[in-house]
Amino acid sequence: MPQSFKIMIVVTLALFTDGLFYGLLIPLLPFSPAELSADWMYEFLSASYALGVILFTLLTGYLSDKFGRRLPMLASILIQFIALAVFAFSHQFSFLLVAKFAQGIAASTTWTSGLAFITDHFSAKRGQMLGYALFGNTLGLLVGPLLGGFLFEKYNYHAPFLLLAGFMLCDLFCRFHWIKNGQKKDTIPMKEIIVLTKDRTILLAAVVIAMVAWCWCVLEPLYPIFLKNAASANSTQIGALFSIGCLIYGLSCPLIGVIADKFNPTKVMFIGMFLLAISIPILCISKNLINAGIVLSLANAAYGLALNPTLSELSSAAERRNSGAYAITYAIYNIAYSFGMFGSNLTNGLLAHYFSIPITFLFVGGVVIFCLLSFLIWVNRPKIFEFYTRWGSSSN
């Protein structure tokens, strides 16, 4: 089997396991032996996960760039095993917080090292290969809640965790046998890392990532409420709409990667942001579930167009500086997305309290359009300056 094919299997399976673990917990946590009886407990668990990602992403990225991808990838799956055991058997909420924090650490390690592993071995079709890997994560997020709920209803609380442990053993086998020890890299100077984080391309990509994450994380909790109240949709219908939308995103990832490879990734990101800004307010126009599903699928595709090309931009920025710090740049992706999630947690309550959901979505679309215009002005500022210079000269 070609080594390139093994790399794609390893990383795609790793991201699938990460998404499966995350999605599996969604229907199971309300029935945890820890008895999560208050809403704030779920908020704390979500914050603990994000905190693990934010605090350890840069560190794991640095270690991955310095020592290679093998050790971080093996460490992440072992951390996932520990977190799985705690979720399956713990009766203490405090232990679940630690497990969720550990899950965030494992996720940050898997994403930074896994995506960097692909970037190390693919250059011509990098965006396309990254798209295939992202589809693995989307598939895990899609299948996880369905499997978790089905196995819990059919058997018991521990059955989904046993299945997940089986997937993780297969994942561990592939990582252990197919990730080879690469040549030890020279130490990346801290100065180079600081310069890398100040790169304009990376900064623009990070802001786009945070904005798209904020936008999407505002939509996800509020739109089901709108469908329930305005369209009289039940939980099965709502779940089906979001599952179809998630599947559309996953299937479009490789195609978006091809588009990002063929065209300017920045332009693709901006087109995605524009389509996302339009589609989110339109979600609240129709109360027909079929129309809602179509628009939600378009919004998912727009989400991918805006977000996925940032991976190509980040890796290209590292290449231009000949730093090879791909894991560091993908760590920036994780941190920016986590900050967008935090921002959505802060604004969700305020927006839902003071405005209706249609007005909130219109506000979100307006903010995205404003940011998009700001990005366009910033990117094209030399041309704008040249135009005003010529116009001033001609008028004189």
Short mmCIF file of C-alpha atoms in Angstrom, two decimals:
data_model
loop_
_atom_site.label_atom_id
_atom_site.label_comp_id
_atom_site.label_asym_id
_atom_site.label_seq_id
_atom_site.Cartn_x
_atom_site.Cartn_y
_atom_site.Cartn_z
CA MET A 1 0.00 0.00 0.00
CA PRO A 2 1.48 3.41 -0.95
CA GLN A 3 2.63 5.51 1.99
CA SER A 4 0.52 8.46 0.85
CA PHE A 5 -2.61 6.28 1.02
CA LYS A 6 -1.66 5.11 4.52
CA ILE A 7 -1.25 8.74 5.61
CA MET A 8 -4.74 9.62 4.39
CA ILE A 9 -6.25 6.59 6.17
CA VAL A 10 -4.47 7.39 9.44
CA VAL A 11 -5.42 11.07 9.55
CA THR A 12 -8.98 10.58 8.27
CA LEU A 13 -9.57 7.80 10.81
CA ALA A 14 -8.05 9.93 13.57
CA LEU A 15 -10.37 12.85 12.79
CA PHE A 16 -13.30 10.44 12.45
CA THR A 17 -12.58 9.04 15.93
CA ASP A 18 -12.34 12.58 17.31
CA GLY A 19 -15.72 13.52 15.79
CA LEU A 20 -17.28 10.21 16.82
CA PHE A 21 -16.20 10.70 20.45
CA TYR A 22 -17.54 14.25 20.51
CA GLY A 23 -20.85 13.34 18.87
CA LEU A 24 -21.37 10.16 20.89
CA LEU A 25 -21.47 12.15 24.13
CA ILE A 26 -24.30 14.44 22.98
CA PRO A 27 -27.19 12.00 23.64
CA LEU A 28 -25.40 10.19 26.51
CA LEU A 29 -24.42 12.99 28.90
CA PRO A 30 -27.99 13.56 30.16
CA PHE A 31 -27.96 9.93 31.34
CA SER A 32 -24.46 9.97 32.82
CA PRO A 33 -23.93 8.30 36.24
CA ALA A 34 -22.72 11.74 37.36
CA GLU A 35 -26.37 12.91 37.09
CA LEU A 36 -26.04 16.23 35.26
CA SER A 37 -29.19 17.90 36.51
CA ALA A 38 -28.49 21.59 35.79
CA ASP A 39 -27.94 23.47 32.52
CA TRP A 40 -24.82 25.18 33.86
CA MET A 41 -23.11 21.78 34.10
CA TYR A 42 -23.29 21.36 30.32
CA GLU A 43 -21.99 24.89 29.81
CA PHE A 44 -19.07 24.15 32.12
CA LEU A 45 -18.29 20.91 30.24
CA SER A 46 -18.29 22.77 26.93
CA ALA A 47 -16.05 25.48 28.36
CA SER A 48 -13.69 22.87 29.80
CA TYR A 49 -13.29 21.28 26.36
CA ALA A 50 -12.60 24.63 24.71
CA LEU A 51 -10.14 25.54 27.47
CA GLY A 52 -8.20 22.33 26.85
CA VAL A 53 -7.98 23.19 23.15
CA ILE A 54 -6.89 26.79 23.74
CA LEU A 55 -4.29 26.10 26.43
CA PHE A 56 -2.57 23.14 24.79
CA THR A 57 -2.88 23.74 21.05
CA LEU A 58 0.23 25.88 20.62
CA LEU A 59 2.26 23.58 22.87
CA THR A 60 1.23 20.41 21.03
CA GLY A 61 1.81 22.15 17.70
CA TYR A 62 5.31 23.19 18.76
CA LEU A 63 6.16 19.68 19.98
CA SER A 64 4.79 18.16 16.78
CA ASP A 65 6.92 20.46 14.62
CA LYS A 66 10.01 19.79 16.73
CA PHE A 67 9.81 16.02 17.36
CA GLY A 68 7.62 14.79 14.50
CA ARG A 69 4.01 13.66 14.22
CA ARG A 70 4.22 10.12 15.61
CA LEU A 71 4.50 10.77 19.37
CA PRO A 72 1.78 13.46 19.56
CA MET A 73 -0.61 11.30 17.50
CA LEU A 74 -0.02 8.30 19.79
CA ALA A 75 -0.32 10.45 22.92
CA SER A 76 -3.65 11.91 21.78
CA ILE A 77 -5.32 8.50 21.31
CA LEU A 78 -4.09 7.38 24.75
CA ILE A 79 -5.56 10.55 26.31
CA GLN A 80 -8.83 9.78 24.54
CA PHE A 81 -8.87 6.28 26.09
CA ILE A 82 -8.50 7.81 29.58
CA ALA A 83 -11.27 10.35 28.92
CA LEU A 84 -13.53 7.59 27.56
CA ALA A 85 -13.11 5.50 30.72
CA VAL A 86 -13.96 8.48 32.92
CA PHE A 87 -17.11 9.34 30.92
CA ALA A 88 -18.23 5.71 31.00
CA PHE A 89 -17.79 4.99 34.70
CA SER A 90 -17.38 8.20 36.72
CA HIS A 91 -20.08 9.31 39.17
CA GLN A 92 -18.45 12.68 39.91
CA PHE A 93 -19.10 15.84 37.91
CA SER A 94 -15.61 17.13 38.72
CA PHE A 95 -14.13 14.05 37.03
CA LEU A 96 -16.22 14.73 33.93
CA LEU A 97 -14.80 18.25 33.81
CA VAL A 98 -11.29 16.81 33.84
CA ALA A 99 -12.25 14.26 31.18
CA LYS A 100 -13.72 16.96 28.94
CA PHE A 101 -10.56 19.04 29.43
CA ALA A 102 -8.48 15.98 28.46
CA GLN A 103 -10.70 15.43 25.43
CA GLY A 104 -9.95 19.00 24.35
CA ILE A 105 -6.20 18.36 24.72
CA ALA A 106 -6.48 15.18 22.65
CA ALA A 107 -8.52 16.98 19.98
CA SER A 108 -5.99 19.82 19.72
CA THR A 109 -3.16 17.30 19.34
CA THR A 110 -5.00 15.22 16.75
CA TRP A 111 -5.95 18.21 14.61
CA THR A 112 -2.60 20.01 14.69
CA SER A 113 -0.44 16.92 14.14
CA GLY A 114 -2.86 15.17 11.78
CA LEU A 115 -3.35 18.11 9.41
CA ALA A 116 0.38 18.88 9.55
CA PHE A 117 1.09 15.22 8.67
CA ILE A 118 -0.95 15.61 5.48
CA THR A 119 0.73 18.92 4.69
CA ASP A 120 4.16 17.31 5.08
CA HIS A 121 3.42 14.77 2.33
CA PHE A 122 1.11 16.59 -0.08
CA SER A 123 1.73 19.82 -1.93
CA ALA A 124 0.06 19.61 -5.35
CA LYS A 125 -3.38 18.55 -4.07
CA ARG A 126 -3.08 19.67 -0.47
CA GLY A 127 -6.48 21.34 -0.22
CA GLN A 128 -8.20 18.29 -1.70
CA MET A 129 -6.45 15.90 0.70
CA LEU A 130 -7.28 18.11 3.67
CA GLY A 131 -10.88 18.07 2.46
CA TYR A 132 -10.98 14.27 2.56
CA ALA A 133 -9.61 14.30 6.11
CA LEU A 134 -12.19 16.87 7.21
CA PHE A 135 -14.91 14.66 5.76
CA GLY A 136 -13.78 11.98 8.23
CA ASN A 137 -14.41 14.32 11.14
CA THR A 138 -17.78 15.37 9.74
CA LEU A 139 -18.78 11.73 9.33
CA GLY A 140 -17.86 11.07 12.95
CA LEU A 141 -19.92 14.04 14.13
CA LEU A 142 -22.83 12.82 12.02
CA VAL A 143 -22.71 9.17 13.07
CA GLY A 144 -21.81 9.73 16.74
CA PRO A 145 -25.14 11.02 18.06
CA LEU A 146 -27.10 8.43 16.05
CA LEU A 147 -24.98 5.52 17.29
CA GLY A 148 -24.92 6.83 20.85
CA GLY A 149 -28.69 7.19 21.05
CA PHE A 150 -29.44 3.89 19.30
CA LEU A 151 -27.05 1.75 21.38
CA PHE A 152 -28.19 3.38 24.60
CA GLU A 153 -31.85 2.67 23.86
CA LYS A 154 -31.13 -0.84 22.55
CA TYR A 155 -28.68 -1.98 25.22
CA ASN A 156 -27.37 0.25 28.02
CA TYR A 157 -25.31 3.32 28.86
CA HIS A 158 -21.95 1.53 28.46
CA ALA A 159 -22.62 -0.05 25.04
CA PRO A 160 -21.76 3.08 22.98
CA PHE A 161 -18.47 3.45 24.86
CA LEU A 162 -17.56 -0.17 24.13
CA LEU A 163 -18.13 0.43 20.42
CA LEU A 164 -16.10 3.64 20.58
CA ALA A 165 -13.28 1.75 22.33
CA GLY A 166 -13.28 -0.69 19.40
CA PHE A 167 -12.94 2.12 16.87
CA MET A 168 -10.17 3.65 18.97
CA LEU A 169 -8.25 0.36 19.05
CA CYS A 170 -8.35 0.24 15.24
CA ASP A 171 -7.25 3.87 15.19
CA LEU A 172 -4.38 3.14 17.59
CA PHE A 173 -3.27 0.18 15.44
CA CYS A 174 -3.09 2.36 12.32
CA ARG A 175 -1.26 5.18 14.09
CA PHE A 176 1.26 2.82 15.69
CA HIS A 177 2.10 0.88 12.51
CA TRP A 178 1.68 3.48 9.76
CA ILE A 179 3.08 6.69 11.27
CA LYS A 180 6.82 6.40 10.87
CA ASN A 181 9.39 8.27 12.92
CA GLY A 182 10.31 11.20 10.73
CA GLN A 183 13.66 12.90 10.76
CA LYS A 184 14.07 15.04 13.86
CA LYS A 185 13.56 18.67 12.94
CA ASP A 186 15.73 21.57 13.93
CA THR A 187 14.40 23.53 16.86
CA ILE A 188 12.10 26.28 15.66
CA PRO A 189 13.22 29.55 17.28
CA MET A 190 10.59 31.24 19.41
CA LYS A 191 11.26 34.42 17.43
CA GLU A 192 10.21 32.63 14.24
CA ILE A 193 7.00 31.45 15.90
CA ILE A 194 6.19 35.01 17.00
CA VAL A 195 6.89 36.33 13.49
CA LEU A 196 4.69 33.58 12.06
CA THR A 197 1.77 34.55 14.26
CA LYS A 198 2.13 38.15 13.03
CA ASP A 199 2.00 37.18 9.35
CA ARG A 200 -0.81 39.11 7.64
CA THR A 201 -2.11 36.06 5.80
CA ILE A 202 -2.28 34.08 9.03
CA LEU A 203 -3.94 36.96 10.89
CA LEU A 204 -6.57 37.34 8.16
CA ALA A 205 -7.24 33.59 8.14
CA ALA A 206 -7.49 33.55 11.95
CA VAL A 207 -10.04 36.38 11.99
CA VAL A 208 -12.09 34.65 9.26
CA ILE A 209 -12.00 31.39 11.25
CA ALA A 210 -13.13 33.11 14.47
CA MET A 211 -15.88 35.01 12.64
CA VAL A 212 -17.22 31.91 10.85
CA ALA A 213 -17.11 29.91 14.10
CA TRP A 214 -18.99 32.65 15.95
CA CYS A 215 -21.56 32.87 13.17
CA TRP A 216 -22.14 29.12 13.04
CA CYS A 217 -22.23 28.62 16.81
CA VAL A 218 -24.93 31.30 17.06
CA LEU A 219 -26.99 29.48 14.42
CA GLU A 220 -26.75 25.94 15.82
CA PRO A 221 -28.52 26.44 19.19
CA LEU A 222 -31.10 29.00 18.00
CA TYR A 223 -32.36 27.59 14.70
CA PRO A 224 -33.83 24.41 16.25
CA ILE A 225 -35.86 26.66 18.57
CA PHE A 226 -37.14 28.62 15.56
CA LEU A 227 -38.09 25.40 13.73
CA LYS A 228 -39.90 24.11 16.78
CA ASN A 229 -41.91 27.31 17.37
CA ALA A 230 -42.47 28.57 13.82
CA ALA A 231 -42.66 25.34 11.83
CA SER A 232 -43.95 22.98 14.56
CA ALA A 233 -41.04 20.65 13.87
CA ASN A 234 -40.38 17.75 16.23
CA SER A 235 -36.96 16.60 17.43
CA THR A 236 -36.68 13.90 14.75
CA GLN A 237 -37.36 16.38 11.95
CA ILE A 238 -34.92 18.91 13.38
CA GLY A 239 -32.26 16.25 13.80
CA ALA A 240 -32.80 15.05 10.23
CA LEU A 241 -32.43 18.57 8.82
CA PHE A 242 -29.16 19.16 10.67
CA SER A 243 -27.87 15.69 9.77
CA ILE A 244 -28.55 16.29 6.08
CA GLY A 245 -26.86 19.68 6.29
CA CYS A 246 -23.87 18.16 8.03
CA LEU A 247 -23.66 15.46 5.35
CA ILE A 248 -23.77 18.10 2.61
CA TYR A 249 -20.85 19.88 4.28
CA GLY A 250 -18.86 16.66 4.58
CA LEU A 251 -19.44 15.66 0.96
CA SER A 252 -18.51 19.14 -0.26
CA CYS A 253 -15.18 19.23 1.63
CA PRO A 254 -13.09 17.48 -1.08
CA LEU A 255 -14.68 19.64 -3.80
CA ILE A 256 -13.99 22.79 -1.79
CA GLY A 257 -10.39 21.59 -1.42
CA VAL A 258 -10.10 21.27 -5.22
CA ILE A 259 -11.53 24.78 -5.67
CA ALA A 260 -9.12 26.20 -3.07
CA ASP A 261 -6.19 24.50 -4.86
CA LYS A 262 -7.23 25.80 -8.27
CA PHE A 263 -8.26 29.36 -7.36
CA ASN A 264 -7.18 32.00 -4.88
CA PRO A 265 -8.10 30.63 -1.40
CA THR A 266 -8.71 34.15 -0.08
CA LYS A 267 -11.32 34.82 -2.76
CA VAL A 268 -12.96 31.47 -2.04
CA MET A 269 -13.13 32.37 1.68
CA PHE A 270 -14.72 35.71 0.91
CA ILE A 271 -17.30 34.14 -1.41
CA GLY A 272 -18.14 31.64 1.32
CA MET A 273 -18.55 34.43 3.90
CA PHE A 274 -20.86 36.33 1.53
CA LEU A 275 -23.03 33.26 0.88
CA LEU A 276 -23.12 32.48 4.60
CA ALA A 277 -24.17 36.06 5.42
CA ILE A 278 -27.05 35.79 2.94
CA SER A 279 -28.21 32.26 3.75
CA ILE A 280 -28.47 32.68 7.54
CA PRO A 281 -31.19 35.41 7.48
CA ILE A 282 -33.03 33.52 4.70
CA LEU A 283 -33.35 30.53 7.06
CA CYS A 284 -36.10 32.37 8.92
CA ILE A 285 -38.12 33.44 5.87
CA SER A 286 -39.76 30.10 5.10
CA LYS A 287 -41.61 27.94 7.62
CA ASN A 288 -41.69 25.00 5.21
CA LEU A 289 -39.34 22.23 6.39
CA ILE A 290 -38.28 21.24 2.86
CA ASN A 291 -37.29 24.81 2.03
CA ALA A 292 -35.58 25.09 5.41
CA GLY A 293 -33.57 21.94 4.65
CA ILE A 294 -32.47 23.30 1.27
CA VAL A 295 -31.34 26.63 2.72
CA LEU A 296 -29.64 24.93 5.67
CA SER A 297 -27.74 22.69 3.25
CA LEU A 298 -26.65 25.76 1.29
CA ALA A 299 -25.56 27.40 4.54
CA ASN A 300 -23.47 24.31 5.36
CA ALA A 301 -21.80 24.46 1.96
CA ALA A 302 -21.14 28.18 2.43
CA TYR A 303 -19.68 27.43 5.86
CA GLY A 304 -17.22 25.04 4.19
CA LEU A 305 -16.35 27.54 1.46
CA ALA A 306 -15.55 30.17 4.09
CA LEU A 307 -13.70 27.94 6.56
CA ASN A 308 -11.86 25.14 4.73
CA PRO A 309 -9.62 27.31 2.47
CA THR A 310 -8.12 28.87 5.60
CA LEU A 311 -6.19 25.60 6.07
CA SER A 312 -4.49 26.09 2.70
CA GLU A 313 -3.77 29.72 3.53
CA LEU A 314 -2.16 28.79 6.85
CA SER A 315 0.09 26.13 5.35
CA SER A 316 1.05 28.42 2.44
CA ALA A 317 2.08 31.13 4.89
CA ALA A 318 4.36 28.67 6.70
CA GLU A 319 5.85 27.59 3.37
CA ARG A 320 6.57 31.15 2.27
CA ARG A 321 8.67 31.65 5.39
CA ASN A 322 10.35 28.24 4.97
CA SER A 323 9.61 27.52 8.63
CA GLY A 324 7.98 24.10 8.20
CA ALA A 325 5.94 24.90 11.33
CA TYR A 326 2.74 23.45 9.92
CA ALA A 327 1.48 22.21 13.27
CA ILE A 328 1.94 25.68 14.76
CA THR A 329 -0.12 27.23 11.97
CA TYR A 330 -2.89 24.64 12.41
CA ALA A 331 -2.75 25.32 16.14
CA ILE A 332 -3.69 28.89 15.27
CA TYR A 333 -6.73 27.46 13.43
CA ASN A 334 -7.87 25.60 16.55
CA ILE A 335 -7.33 28.60 18.83
CA ALA A 336 -9.18 30.98 16.51
CA TYR A 337 -12.12 28.59 16.20
CA SER A 338 -12.25 28.13 19.99
CA PHE A 339 -12.33 31.89 20.51
CA GLY A 340 -15.20 32.10 18.03
CA MET A 341 -17.05 29.46 20.06
CA PHE A 342 -16.42 31.44 23.25
CA GLY A 343 -17.71 34.58 21.58
CA SER A 344 -20.89 32.84 20.53
CA ASN A 345 -21.48 31.64 24.10
CA LEU A 346 -21.26 35.25 25.28
CA THR A 347 -23.55 36.68 22.61
CA ASN A 348 -26.14 33.90 22.29
CA GLY A 349 -27.91 34.73 25.52
CA LEU A 350 -27.90 38.49 24.94
CA LEU A 351 -29.16 38.24 21.38
CA ALA A 352 -31.87 35.72 22.21
CA HIS A 353 -33.01 37.78 25.21
CA TYR A 354 -33.35 41.16 23.49
CA PHE A 355 -34.25 40.16 19.92
CA SER A 356 -36.30 37.57 18.08
CA ILE A 357 -34.44 34.80 16.27
CA PRO A 358 -35.10 36.28 12.76
CA ILE A 359 -33.75 39.66 13.91
CA THR A 360 -30.78 37.91 15.52
CA PHE A 361 -29.97 36.06 12.29
CA LEU A 362 -30.33 39.29 10.32
CA PHE A 363 -27.91 40.93 12.76
CA VAL A 364 -25.44 38.05 12.35
CA GLY A 365 -25.63 38.34 8.55
CA GLY A 366 -25.06 42.09 8.78
CA VAL A 367 -22.00 41.63 11.00
CA VAL A 368 -20.52 39.12 8.55
CA ILE A 369 -21.14 41.50 5.62
CA PHE A 370 -19.49 44.35 7.56
CA CYS A 371 -16.47 42.17 8.35
CA LEU A 372 -16.29 41.01 4.74
CA LEU A 373 -16.24 44.61 3.47
CA SER A 374 -13.54 45.43 6.03
CA PHE A 375 -11.48 42.45 4.84
CA LEU A 376 -11.86 43.49 1.20
CA ILE A 377 -10.72 47.03 1.97
CA TRP A 378 -7.77 45.73 4.00
CA VAL A 379 -6.65 43.24 1.35
CA ASN A 380 -7.02 45.75 -1.49
CA ARG A 381 -5.69 48.79 0.36
CA PRO A 382 -2.67 49.26 -2.03
CA LYS A 383 -5.01 49.39 -5.04
CA ILE A 384 -7.38 51.74 -3.20
CA PHE A 385 -4.48 54.01 -2.24
CA GLU A 386 -3.21 54.00 -5.84
CA PHE A 387 -6.70 54.83 -7.15
CA TYR A 388 -7.12 57.81 -4.81
CA THR A 389 -3.60 58.99 -5.63
CA ARG A 390 -4.35 58.95 -9.36
CA TRP A 391 -7.74 60.54 -8.83
CA GLY A 392 -6.21 63.30 -6.75
CA SER A 393 -3.53 63.92 -9.36
CA SER A 394 -6.02 64.08 -12.23
CA SER A 395 -8.32 66.46 -10.34
CA ASN A 396 -5.41 68.84 -9.73
#
